[in-house]
Amino acid sequence: MWELVKAGGWLMMPIIVASILALAICIERGWALRSRQIAPPGLLPEVWGWIRNKQLNADKLRQLKAGSPLGEILAAGLLNSRHGREIMKESIEEAANVVIHNMQKYLSLLGTLAMISPLLGLLGTVIGIIEAFMAVTGAGMTDPTMLANGISKALVTTAGGICIAIPSMVMHRFFIRHIDNMAVEMEQQAVKLVDIVHGDREVDFQVSAP
């Protein structure tokens, strides 16, 4: 492996850095975007229990907001629920925009790494081929294998760049799709809360006694 890295030349260094960054982003986002972390199951029934038992206060709202992204959205709506249905919905939408933006953290960088990695590899290949031709030209075409060896080494950077780009692009698409799904789930929960608070929907879940 180390011999391949050395064969690729100095442009293997930014490719290696890109691979480390991409791996770190995938691990961090994979941990941060767990479904149970984003939208804890049972959160809406718990909030309704607070409302029903008149336990909803400033401390509960702070706890709700800090607990999860879904909690942050619900807390924004509850904080403005007394101003009417439309204001409550607008508050939820504003909070949801911020939450989704935060969920997409680092994903633009991951997408950029997926795009530039093969370009770095191609640049390394071009530079390597130029150097190989220059070496052959300077020494004379006495040994054709010299040119073949130089080109094969130059292709190492392209292979390295593609090996980084493919998983990075796959994970980027996966995270974007996952965020879209979670956004739909949070929207449904928030709409239920608005309808329940303003009496437009019957409570369709069981709330355990405190």
CSV table of C-alpha atoms in Angstrom, one decimal:
chain,number,residue,atom,x,y,z
A,1,MET,CA,0.0,0.0,0.0
A,2,TRP,CA,2.7,2.4,1.0
A,3,GLU,CA,4.5,1.7,-2.3
A,4,LEU,CA,1.4,2.6,-4.2
A,5,VAL,CA,1.2,5.9,-2.3
A,6,LYS,CA,4.8,6.7,-3.1
A,7,ALA,CA,4.3,5.8,-6.7
A,8,GLY,CA,1.4,8.3,-7.0
A,9,GLY,CA,3.7,11.2,-6.1
A,10,TRP,CA,2.9,14.3,-4.1
A,11,LEU,CA,-0.7,14.6,-5.3
A,12,MET,CA,-1.5,11.4,-3.3
A,13,MET,CA,-1.2,13.6,-0.2
A,14,PRO,CA,-4.3,15.8,-0.9
A,15,ILE,CA,-6.2,12.6,-1.9
A,16,ILE,CA,-5.3,11.0,1.4
A,17,VAL,CA,-6.4,14.1,3.3
A,18,ALA,CA,-9.7,14.0,1.3
A,19,SER,CA,-10.2,10.4,2.3
A,20,ILE,CA,-9.7,11.2,6.0
A,21,LEU,CA,-12.0,14.1,5.9
A,22,ALA,CA,-14.7,12.1,4.0
A,23,LEU,CA,-14.5,9.3,6.5
A,24,ALA,CA,-14.7,11.7,9.5
A,25,ILE,CA,-17.8,13.4,8.0
A,26,CYS,CA,-19.5,10.1,7.4
A,27,ILE,CA,-18.9,8.9,11.0
A,28,GLU,CA,-19.9,12.2,12.5
A,29,ARG,CA,-23.1,12.6,10.4
A,30,GLY,CA,-24.0,8.9,10.9
A,31,TRP,CA,-23.9,9.4,14.6
A,32,ALA,CA,-25.6,12.8,14.7
A,33,LEU,CA,-28.4,11.8,12.3
A,34,ARG,CA,-29.6,8.7,14.1
A,35,SER,CA,-33.4,8.6,13.8
A,36,ARG,CA,-34.0,8.2,17.5
A,37,GLN,CA,-31.8,11.2,18.1
A,38,ILE,CA,-33.6,13.4,15.6
A,39,ALA,CA,-37.2,12.4,16.3
A,40,PRO,CA,-37.4,10.4,19.6
A,41,PRO,CA,-40.4,8.0,19.5
A,42,GLY,CA,-43.0,8.9,22.0
A,43,LEU,CA,-42.0,12.6,22.2
A,44,LEU,CA,-45.3,14.0,20.9
A,45,PRO,CA,-47.5,11.9,23.4
A,46,GLU,CA,-45.2,13.0,26.2
A,47,VAL,CA,-45.7,16.7,25.2
A,48,TRP,CA,-49.4,16.2,25.0
A,49,GLY,CA,-49.3,14.7,28.5
A,50,TRP,CA,-47.6,17.9,29.8
A,51,ILE,CA,-50.3,20.0,28.1
A,52,ARG,CA,-53.2,17.8,29.3
A,53,ASN,CA,-51.9,17.8,32.9
A,54,LYS,CA,-51.0,21.5,32.8
A,55,GLN,CA,-47.3,20.7,33.4
A,56,LEU,CA,-46.0,22.7,30.5
A,57,ASN,CA,-43.9,25.6,31.7
A,58,ALA,CA,-40.7,27.4,30.8
A,59,ASP,CA,-38.5,24.6,32.2
A,60,LYS,CA,-40.3,22.0,30.2
A,61,LEU,CA,-40.0,24.1,27.0
A,62,ARG,CA,-36.2,24.5,27.6
A,63,GLN,CA,-35.9,20.8,28.2
A,64,LEU,CA,-37.9,20.0,25.0
A,65,LYS,CA,-35.9,22.4,22.9
A,66,ALA,CA,-32.6,21.1,24.1
A,67,GLY,CA,-33.5,17.4,23.8
A,68,SER,CA,-33.7,16.9,20.1
A,69,PRO,CA,-34.3,18.6,16.7
A,70,LEU,CA,-38.0,17.5,16.8
A,71,GLY,CA,-38.2,18.9,20.3
A,72,GLU,CA,-36.8,22.2,19.1
A,73,ILE,CA,-39.5,22.4,16.4
A,74,LEU,CA,-42.3,21.5,18.8
A,75,ALA,CA,-41.0,24.0,21.4
A,76,ALA,CA,-41.1,26.8,18.9
A,77,GLY,CA,-44.7,26.0,18.1
A,78,LEU,CA,-45.8,25.7,21.7
A,79,LEU,CA,-44.1,29.0,22.6
A,80,ASN,CA,-46.3,30.8,20.1
A,81,SER,CA,-49.4,28.7,20.3
A,82,ARG,CA,-51.4,31.4,22.2
A,83,HIS,CA,-51.0,33.7,19.2
A,84,GLY,CA,-53.2,31.5,17.0
A,85,ARG,CA,-52.9,28.7,14.6
A,86,GLU,CA,-51.1,30.6,11.7
A,87,ILE,CA,-48.5,32.1,14.0
A,88,MET,CA,-47.8,28.8,15.5
A,89,LYS,CA,-47.4,27.2,12.1
A,90,GLU,CA,-45.0,30.0,11.0
A,91,SER,CA,-42.9,29.5,14.1
A,92,ILE,CA,-42.7,25.8,13.4
A,93,GLU,CA,-41.7,26.4,9.8
A,94,GLU,CA,-39.0,28.9,10.9
A,95,ALA,CA,-37.6,26.5,13.5
A,96,ALA,CA,-37.7,23.6,11.0
A,97,ASN,CA,-35.7,25.5,8.4
A,98,VAL,CA,-32.9,26.0,11.0
A,99,VAL,CA,-33.1,22.4,12.2
A,100,ILE,CA,-32.8,21.0,8.6
A,101,HIS,CA,-29.9,23.4,7.8
A,102,ASN,CA,-28.1,22.1,10.9
A,103,MET,CA,-28.8,18.5,9.9
A,104,GLN,CA,-27.1,19.2,6.6
A,105,LYS,CA,-23.9,20.3,8.3
A,106,TYR,CA,-20.7,19.2,6.5
A,107,LEU,CA,-22.7,17.5,3.7
A,108,SER,CA,-21.7,20.2,1.2
A,109,LEU,CA,-18.1,19.5,2.0
A,110,LEU,CA,-18.6,15.8,1.6
A,111,GLY,CA,-20.2,16.4,-1.8
A,112,THR,CA,-17.2,18.6,-2.8
A,113,LEU,CA,-14.8,15.9,-1.8
A,114,ALA,CA,-16.7,13.4,-3.9
A,115,MET,CA,-16.4,15.8,-6.9
A,116,ILE,CA,-12.7,16.9,-6.6
A,117,SER,CA,-11.1,13.6,-5.6
A,118,PRO,CA,-11.2,12.1,-9.2
A,119,LEU,CA,-10.1,15.4,-10.5
A,120,LEU,CA,-7.1,15.4,-8.2
A,121,GLY,CA,-6.4,11.8,-9.4
A,122,LEU,CA,-6.7,12.8,-13.0
A,123,LEU,CA,-4.3,15.8,-12.5
A,124,GLY,CA,-1.8,13.4,-10.9
A,125,THR,CA,-2.1,11.1,-13.8
A,126,VAL,CA,-1.5,13.9,-16.3
A,127,ILE,CA,1.5,15.1,-14.4
A,128,GLY,CA,2.9,11.6,-14.1
A,129,ILE,CA,2.5,10.9,-17.8
A,130,ILE,CA,4.2,14.2,-18.7
A,131,GLU,CA,7.1,13.4,-16.4
A,132,ALA,CA,7.4,9.9,-17.9
A,133,PHE,CA,7.5,11.3,-21.5
A,134,MET,CA,10.1,13.8,-20.4
A,135,ALA,CA,12.3,11.1,-18.8
A,136,VAL,CA,12.0,9.0,-22.0
A,137,THR,CA,12.8,11.9,-24.2
A,138,GLY,CA,15.8,12.9,-22.1
A,139,ALA,CA,17.3,9.4,-21.9
A,140,GLY,CA,16.3,8.2,-25.4
A,141,MET,CA,13.8,5.5,-26.3
A,142,THR,CA,16.2,2.7,-25.4
A,143,ASP,CA,13.8,0.9,-23.1
A,144,PRO,CA,10.1,1.0,-23.8
A,145,THR,CA,9.3,-0.4,-20.4
A,146,MET,CA,10.5,2.8,-18.9
A,147,LEU,CA,7.5,4.6,-20.4
A,148,ALA,CA,5.1,1.8,-19.5
A,149,ASN,CA,6.2,1.9,-15.9
A,150,GLY,CA,5.9,5.6,-15.7
A,151,ILE,CA,2.4,5.6,-17.0
A,152,SER,CA,1.3,2.8,-14.7
A,153,LYS,CA,2.6,4.7,-11.7
A,154,ALA,CA,0.8,7.8,-12.9
A,155,LEU,CA,-2.5,6.0,-13.0
A,156,VAL,CA,-2.3,5.3,-9.3
A,157,THR,CA,-3.6,8.7,-8.4
A,158,THR,CA,-6.7,8.3,-10.7
A,159,ALA,CA,-7.5,5.0,-9.0
A,160,GLY,CA,-7.0,6.6,-5.6
A,161,GLY,CA,-9.3,9.5,-6.4
A,162,ILE,CA,-12.0,7.3,-7.7
A,163,CYS,CA,-11.8,5.1,-4.7
A,164,ILE,CA,-12.5,8.1,-2.5
A,165,ALA,CA,-15.2,9.6,-4.8
A,166,ILE,CA,-17.5,6.6,-5.1
A,167,PRO,CA,-18.2,6.0,-1.4
A,168,SER,CA,-18.3,9.7,-0.7
A,169,MET,CA,-21.0,10.2,-3.3
A,170,VAL,CA,-22.9,7.2,-2.1
A,171,MET,CA,-22.9,8.5,1.5
A,172,HIS,CA,-23.7,12.0,0.5
A,173,ARG,CA,-26.8,10.8,-1.4
A,174,PHE,CA,-27.7,8.5,1.6
A,175,PHE,CA,-27.5,11.4,4.1
A,176,ILE,CA,-29.5,13.7,1.9
A,177,ARG,CA,-32.3,11.1,1.5
A,178,HIS,CA,-32.3,10.4,5.2
A,179,ILE,CA,-32.6,14.0,6.1
A,180,ASP,CA,-35.6,14.4,3.6
A,181,ASN,CA,-37.3,11.4,5.3
A,182,MET,CA,-36.7,12.8,8.8
A,183,ALA,CA,-38.0,16.2,7.7
A,184,VAL,CA,-41.2,14.6,6.5
A,185,GLU,CA,-41.5,12.8,9.8
A,186,MET,CA,-41.0,15.9,11.9
A,187,GLU,CA,-43.4,17.9,9.7
A,188,GLN,CA,-46.1,15.3,10.4
A,189,GLN,CA,-45.5,15.4,14.1
A,190,ALA,CA,-45.6,19.2,14.1
A,191,VAL,CA,-48.8,19.3,12.2
A,192,LYS,CA,-50.4,16.9,14.6
A,193,LEU,CA,-49.4,19.1,17.5
A,194,VAL,CA,-50.9,22.2,15.8
A,195,ASP,CA,-54.2,20.4,15.2
A,196,ILE,CA,-54.4,19.0,18.7
A,197,VAL,CA,-53.5,22.3,20.4
A,198,HIS,CA,-56.1,24.2,18.4
A,199,GLY,CA,-58.8,21.5,18.7
A,200,ASP,CA,-58.8,20.4,15.0
A,201,ARG,CA,-57.8,16.8,15.6
A,202,GLU,CA,-58.7,14.2,18.1
A,203,VAL,CA,-55.8,12.7,20.1
A,204,ASP,CA,-54.9,9.5,18.3
A,205,PHE,CA,-52.2,8.2,20.7
A,206,GLN,CA,-52.2,6.9,24.2
A,207,VAL,CA,-50.6,9.0,26.9
A,208,SER,CA,-49.5,7.3,30.0
A,209,ALA,CA,-50.5,8.7,33.4
A,210,PRO,CA,-47.8,10.9,35.0
